[in-house]
Amino acid sequence: MEKEKLKNRKNDLLCEKLRSLLNENGYGFSDEDKVLLEEILNELEELSKREIDGNSRDAPLKFLLIAMRFLKLFGIDDIDQLF
């Protein structure tokens, strides 16, 4: 149970930081990047709700997909580019 709370806190912290990044005036994201970050934020929030409800069987896969979308922000469209 404690492990689940820790994961949820980390996810909440990630959402909070991402929200802060999006709202910060000093950051100049392109419209495309901003939309991508907002989609990632929405998916992270959805993932957090699933974990609270106990519906997190597919959480690792969902998190991997979110991470791949985040990498796209840095121009990495193919995971093979990382290796």
Short mmCIF file of C-alpha atoms in Angstrom, two decimals:
data_model
loop_
_atom_site.label_atom_id
_atom_site.label_comp_id
_atom_site.label_asym_id
_atom_site.label_seq_id
_atom_site.Cartn_x
_atom_site.Cartn_y
_atom_site.Cartn_z
CA MET A 1 0.00 0.00 0.00
CA GLU A 2 2.83 2.38 0.91
CA LYS A 3 4.47 1.65 -2.45
CA GLU A 4 1.28 2.70 -4.27
CA LYS A 5 1.11 5.95 -2.29
CA LEU A 6 4.73 6.72 -3.18
CA LYS A 7 4.09 6.07 -6.89
CA ASN A 8 1.01 8.29 -6.78
CA ARG A 9 2.95 11.08 -5.04
CA LYS A 10 5.68 10.90 -7.69
CA ASN A 11 3.10 11.03 -10.46
CA ASP A 12 1.38 14.00 -8.78
CA LEU A 13 4.73 15.77 -8.46
CA LEU A 14 5.47 15.15 -12.13
CA CYS A 15 2.04 16.55 -13.07
CA GLU A 16 2.62 19.60 -10.86
CA LYS A 17 6.03 20.29 -12.45
CA LEU A 18 4.64 19.84 -15.95
CA ARG A 19 1.75 22.21 -15.17
CA SER A 20 4.26 24.74 -13.84
CA LEU A 21 6.37 24.40 -16.98
CA LEU A 22 3.34 24.99 -19.18
CA ASN A 23 2.21 28.03 -17.18
CA GLU A 24 5.64 29.61 -16.87
CA ASN A 25 5.94 32.75 -19.01
CA GLY A 26 9.68 32.37 -19.51
CA TYR A 27 9.32 29.23 -21.60
CA GLY A 28 8.59 29.67 -25.28
CA PHE A 29 7.11 26.47 -26.62
CA SER A 30 5.84 26.15 -30.13
CA ASP A 31 2.10 25.51 -30.41
CA GLU A 32 2.81 21.90 -31.40
CA ASP A 33 5.08 21.33 -28.39
CA LYS A 34 2.59 22.97 -26.04
CA VAL A 35 -0.22 20.72 -27.32
CA LEU A 36 2.03 17.67 -26.88
CA LEU A 37 2.89 18.67 -23.29
CA GLU A 38 -0.78 19.27 -22.48
CA GLU A 39 -1.66 15.82 -23.86
CA ILE A 40 1.10 14.25 -21.76
CA LEU A 41 -0.21 16.07 -18.68
CA ASN A 42 -3.74 14.83 -19.32
CA GLU A 43 -2.50 11.25 -19.74
CA LEU A 44 -0.47 11.45 -16.53
CA GLU A 45 -3.49 12.75 -14.64
CA GLU A 46 -5.61 9.94 -16.07
CA LEU A 47 -2.95 7.42 -15.05
CA SER A 48 -2.95 8.85 -11.52
CA LYS A 49 -6.73 8.47 -11.27
CA ARG A 50 -6.50 4.85 -12.41
CA GLU A 51 -3.91 4.11 -9.73
CA ILE A 52 -6.17 5.62 -7.07
CA ASP A 53 -9.09 3.50 -8.29
CA GLY A 54 -6.91 0.38 -8.31
CA ASN A 55 -7.24 0.03 -12.08
CA SER A 56 -3.53 0.20 -12.82
CA ARG A 57 -2.74 -3.17 -14.44
CA ASP A 58 -1.71 -1.46 -17.66
CA ALA A 59 0.10 1.38 -15.86
CA PRO A 60 3.65 0.35 -16.88
CA LEU A 61 2.68 0.21 -20.55
CA LYS A 62 0.79 3.50 -20.32
CA PHE A 63 3.77 5.15 -18.62
CA LEU A 64 6.09 3.87 -21.35
CA LEU A 65 3.82 5.37 -24.01
CA ILE A 66 3.79 8.68 -22.15
CA ALA A 67 7.60 8.61 -21.90
CA MET A 68 7.87 7.99 -25.64
CA ARG A 69 5.61 10.98 -26.32
CA PHE A 70 7.81 13.07 -24.06
CA LEU A 71 10.89 11.96 -26.02
CA LYS A 72 9.14 13.13 -29.17
CA LEU A 73 9.30 16.63 -27.71
CA PHE A 74 13.09 16.35 -27.97
CA GLY A 75 12.94 15.13 -31.54
CA ILE A 76 13.33 11.44 -30.76
CA ASP A 77 10.61 9.71 -32.75
CA ASP A 78 12.26 6.30 -32.81
CA ILE A 79 13.46 4.61 -29.62
CA ASP A 80 16.34 3.07 -31.60
CA GLN A 81 17.91 6.55 -31.65
CA LEU A 82 18.56 6.17 -27.92
CA PHE A 83 20.87 3.20 -28.35
#
